[in-house]
Coordinates of C-alpha atoms in Angstrom, one line a residue:
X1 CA 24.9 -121.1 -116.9
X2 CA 24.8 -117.4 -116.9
X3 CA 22.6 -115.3 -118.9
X4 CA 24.1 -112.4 -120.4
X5 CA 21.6 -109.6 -121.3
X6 CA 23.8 -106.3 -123.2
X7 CA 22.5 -102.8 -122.0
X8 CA 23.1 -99.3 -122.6
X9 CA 23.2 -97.6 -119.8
X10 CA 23.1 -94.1 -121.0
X11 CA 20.8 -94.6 -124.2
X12 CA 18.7 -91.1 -125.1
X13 CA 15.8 -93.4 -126.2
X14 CA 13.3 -94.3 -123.3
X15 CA 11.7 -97.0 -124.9
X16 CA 14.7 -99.2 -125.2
X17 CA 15.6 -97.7 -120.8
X18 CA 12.0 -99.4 -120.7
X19 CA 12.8 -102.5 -122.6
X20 CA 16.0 -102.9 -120.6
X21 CA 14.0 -102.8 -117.2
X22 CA 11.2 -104.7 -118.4
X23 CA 13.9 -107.3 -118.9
X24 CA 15.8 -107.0 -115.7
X25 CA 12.7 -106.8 -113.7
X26 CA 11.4 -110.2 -115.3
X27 CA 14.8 -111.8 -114.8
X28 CA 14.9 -110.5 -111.0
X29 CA 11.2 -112.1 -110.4
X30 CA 12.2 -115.1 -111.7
X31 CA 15.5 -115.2 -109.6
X32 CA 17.4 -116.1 -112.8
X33 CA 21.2 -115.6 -112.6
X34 CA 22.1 -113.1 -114.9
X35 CA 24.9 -110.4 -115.9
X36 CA 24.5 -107.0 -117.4
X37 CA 26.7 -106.0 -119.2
X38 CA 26.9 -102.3 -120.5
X39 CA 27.7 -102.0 -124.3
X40 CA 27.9 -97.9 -123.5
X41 CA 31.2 -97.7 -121.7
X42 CA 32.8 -101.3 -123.0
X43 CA 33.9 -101.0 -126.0
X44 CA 34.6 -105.2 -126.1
X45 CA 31.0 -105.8 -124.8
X46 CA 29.8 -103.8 -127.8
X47 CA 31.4 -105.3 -130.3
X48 CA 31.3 -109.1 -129.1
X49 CA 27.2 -108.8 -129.3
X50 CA 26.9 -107.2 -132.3
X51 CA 29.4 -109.9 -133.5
X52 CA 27.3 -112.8 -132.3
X53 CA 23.7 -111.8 -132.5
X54 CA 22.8 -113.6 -135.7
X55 CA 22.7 -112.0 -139.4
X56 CA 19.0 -113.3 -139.5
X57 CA 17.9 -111.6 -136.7
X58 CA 20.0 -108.0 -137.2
X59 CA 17.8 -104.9 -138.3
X60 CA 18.5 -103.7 -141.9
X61 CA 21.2 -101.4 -140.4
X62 CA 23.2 -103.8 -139.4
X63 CA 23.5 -102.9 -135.9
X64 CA 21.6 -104.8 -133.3
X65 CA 19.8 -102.5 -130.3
X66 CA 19.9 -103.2 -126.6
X67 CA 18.4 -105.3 -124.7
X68 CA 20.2 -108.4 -126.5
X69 CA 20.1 -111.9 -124.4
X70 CA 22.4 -114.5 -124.4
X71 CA 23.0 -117.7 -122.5
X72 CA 26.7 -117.8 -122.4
X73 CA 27.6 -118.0 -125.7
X74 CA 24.3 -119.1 -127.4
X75 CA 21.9 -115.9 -128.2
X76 CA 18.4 -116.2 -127.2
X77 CA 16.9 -113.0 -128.7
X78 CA 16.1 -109.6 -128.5
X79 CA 13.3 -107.9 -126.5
X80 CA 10.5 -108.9 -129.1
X81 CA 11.3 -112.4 -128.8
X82 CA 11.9 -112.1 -125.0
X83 CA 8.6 -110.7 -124.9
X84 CA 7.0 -113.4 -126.9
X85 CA 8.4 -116.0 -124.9
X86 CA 7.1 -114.1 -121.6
X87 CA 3.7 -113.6 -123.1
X88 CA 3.3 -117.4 -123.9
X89 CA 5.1 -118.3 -120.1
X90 CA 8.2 -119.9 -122.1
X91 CA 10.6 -117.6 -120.7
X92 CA 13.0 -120.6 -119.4
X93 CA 13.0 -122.5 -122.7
X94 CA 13.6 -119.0 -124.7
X95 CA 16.7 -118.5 -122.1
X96 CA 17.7 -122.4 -122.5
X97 CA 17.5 -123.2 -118.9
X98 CA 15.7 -125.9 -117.3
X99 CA 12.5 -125.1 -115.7
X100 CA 12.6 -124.2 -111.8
X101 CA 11.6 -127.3 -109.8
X102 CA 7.7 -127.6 -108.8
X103 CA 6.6 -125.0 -112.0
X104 CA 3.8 -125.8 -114.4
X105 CA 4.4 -128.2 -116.9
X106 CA 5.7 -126.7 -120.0
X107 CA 3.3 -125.3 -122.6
X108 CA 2.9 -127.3 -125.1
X109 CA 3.2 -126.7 -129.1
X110 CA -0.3 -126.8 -131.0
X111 CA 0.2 -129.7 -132.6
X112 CA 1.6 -131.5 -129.6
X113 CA -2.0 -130.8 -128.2
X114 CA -3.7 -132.0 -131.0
X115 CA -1.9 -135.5 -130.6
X116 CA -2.9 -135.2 -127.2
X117 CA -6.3 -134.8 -127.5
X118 CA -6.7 -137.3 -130.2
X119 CA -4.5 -139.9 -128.1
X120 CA -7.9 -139.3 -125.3
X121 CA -10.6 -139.1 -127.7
X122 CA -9.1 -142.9 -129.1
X123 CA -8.8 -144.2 -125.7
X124 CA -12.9 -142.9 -124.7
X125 CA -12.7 -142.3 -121.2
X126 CA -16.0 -140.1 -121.7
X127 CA -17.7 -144.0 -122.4
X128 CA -16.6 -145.0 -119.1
X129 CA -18.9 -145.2 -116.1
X130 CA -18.4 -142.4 -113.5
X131 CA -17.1 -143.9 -110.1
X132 CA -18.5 -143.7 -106.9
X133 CA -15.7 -141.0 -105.4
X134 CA -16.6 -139.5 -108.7
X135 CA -20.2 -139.2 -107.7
X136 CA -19.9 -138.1 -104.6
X137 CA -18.0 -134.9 -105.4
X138 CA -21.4 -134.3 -107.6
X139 CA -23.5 -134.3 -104.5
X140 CA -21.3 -132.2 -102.3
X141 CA -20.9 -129.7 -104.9
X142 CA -24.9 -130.1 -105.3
X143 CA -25.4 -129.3 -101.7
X144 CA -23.1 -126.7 -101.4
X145 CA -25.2 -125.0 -104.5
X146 CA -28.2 -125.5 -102.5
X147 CA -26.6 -124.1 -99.4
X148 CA -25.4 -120.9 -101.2
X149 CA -29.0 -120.5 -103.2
X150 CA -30.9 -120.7 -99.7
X151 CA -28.2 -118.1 -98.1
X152 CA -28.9 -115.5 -101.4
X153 CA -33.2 -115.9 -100.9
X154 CA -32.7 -115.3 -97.3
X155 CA -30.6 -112.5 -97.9
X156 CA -32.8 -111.0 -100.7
X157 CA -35.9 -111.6 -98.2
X158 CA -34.6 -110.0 -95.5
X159 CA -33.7 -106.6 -97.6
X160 CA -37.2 -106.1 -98.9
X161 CA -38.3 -106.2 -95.2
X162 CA -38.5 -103.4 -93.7
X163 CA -38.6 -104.4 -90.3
X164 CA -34.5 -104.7 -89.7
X165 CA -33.0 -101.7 -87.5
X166 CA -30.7 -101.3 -90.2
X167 CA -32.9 -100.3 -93.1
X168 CA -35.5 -97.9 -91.3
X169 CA -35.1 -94.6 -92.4
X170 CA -33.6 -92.7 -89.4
X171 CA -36.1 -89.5 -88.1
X172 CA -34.9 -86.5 -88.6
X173 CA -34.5 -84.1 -85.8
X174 CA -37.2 -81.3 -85.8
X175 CA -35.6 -78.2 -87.0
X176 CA -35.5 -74.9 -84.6
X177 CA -38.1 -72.0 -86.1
X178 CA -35.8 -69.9 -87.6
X179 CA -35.1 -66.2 -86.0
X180 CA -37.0 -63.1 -87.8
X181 CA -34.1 -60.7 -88.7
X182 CA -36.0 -58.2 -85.7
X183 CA -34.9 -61.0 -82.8
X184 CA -31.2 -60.9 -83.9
X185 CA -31.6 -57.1 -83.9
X186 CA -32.8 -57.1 -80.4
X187 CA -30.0 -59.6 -79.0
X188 CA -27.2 -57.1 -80.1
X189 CA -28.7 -54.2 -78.4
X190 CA -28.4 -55.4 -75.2

């Protein structure tokens, strides 16, 4: 499947040049195929997408603005919605494409979530006694704490001692008297 994202390429507005690369740029990090196709100097490219973006989703004009996605012949949605979907890391499912192999598990809807969480708080694993791999994890992290905490005093001690090389106060080197005005006088004359 190819995704099919309609540009203008010579467009006098800068904030739909900076939609368009936001676009691109997101598409090209993600290494998803896609084709631009320039609605500026193709006539056909111009009309197909204003044919096929939706009525619903057409500005009161009539006339649908650049950057419009599509996957193949299914539209996806403009740069709001491409935005959205970017914003809430749904990107693949707003293009209709599977999810690249080893990603995050897809986010989930709110009410999805809520099922979830219900599902856990029937089943109460928080009643359930805390194994012994469980247990030690606690007393690593514990001692690791402890560790840190004794590192931070030492640290803290050894600041407020004055005694380190580092933190004396280097001695200035005594300055040379300064020369009356009647020495310089007498250097020149000779």
């Amino acid at each position: 499947m190819v995704i099919k994202v309609f540009l203008a390429s010579s467009s006098g507005s800068t904030a739909i040049k900076k939609k368009q690369q936001d676009v691109l740029g997101f598409l090209e990090a993600l290494k998803v195929d896609y084709a631009p196709l320039d609605i500026a100097c193709n006539e056909d490219n111009r009309m197909w997408m204003r044919e096929n973006v939706p009525v619903e989703k057409k500005p009161t004009n009539g006339i649908p603005l650049p950057p419009q996605i599509f996957n193949e012949e299914s539209y996806c949605g403009d740069y709001e919605t491409f935005f959205d979907a970017k914003e809430d890391n749904a990107v693949f499912a707003f293009l209709g494409l599977p999810p690249p192999p080893g990603s995050k598990k897809a986010p989930m809807k709110q009410e999805e979530a809520q099922e979830e969480v219900e599902d856990e708080e029937a089943k109460g694993e928080d009643d359930q006694p805390v194994s012994e791999g469980e247990e030690d994890l606690g007393s690593e992290e514990e001692e690791e704490l402890r560790q840190l905490e004794a590192i931070v005093s030492l640290a803290f001690e050894m600041l407020k001692t004055p005694d380190i090389p580092i933190l004396r106060k280097k001695k200035r080197p005594q300055s040379r008297k300064k020369r009356t005005s009647s020495n310089s006088q007498e250097r020149f004359r000779m």
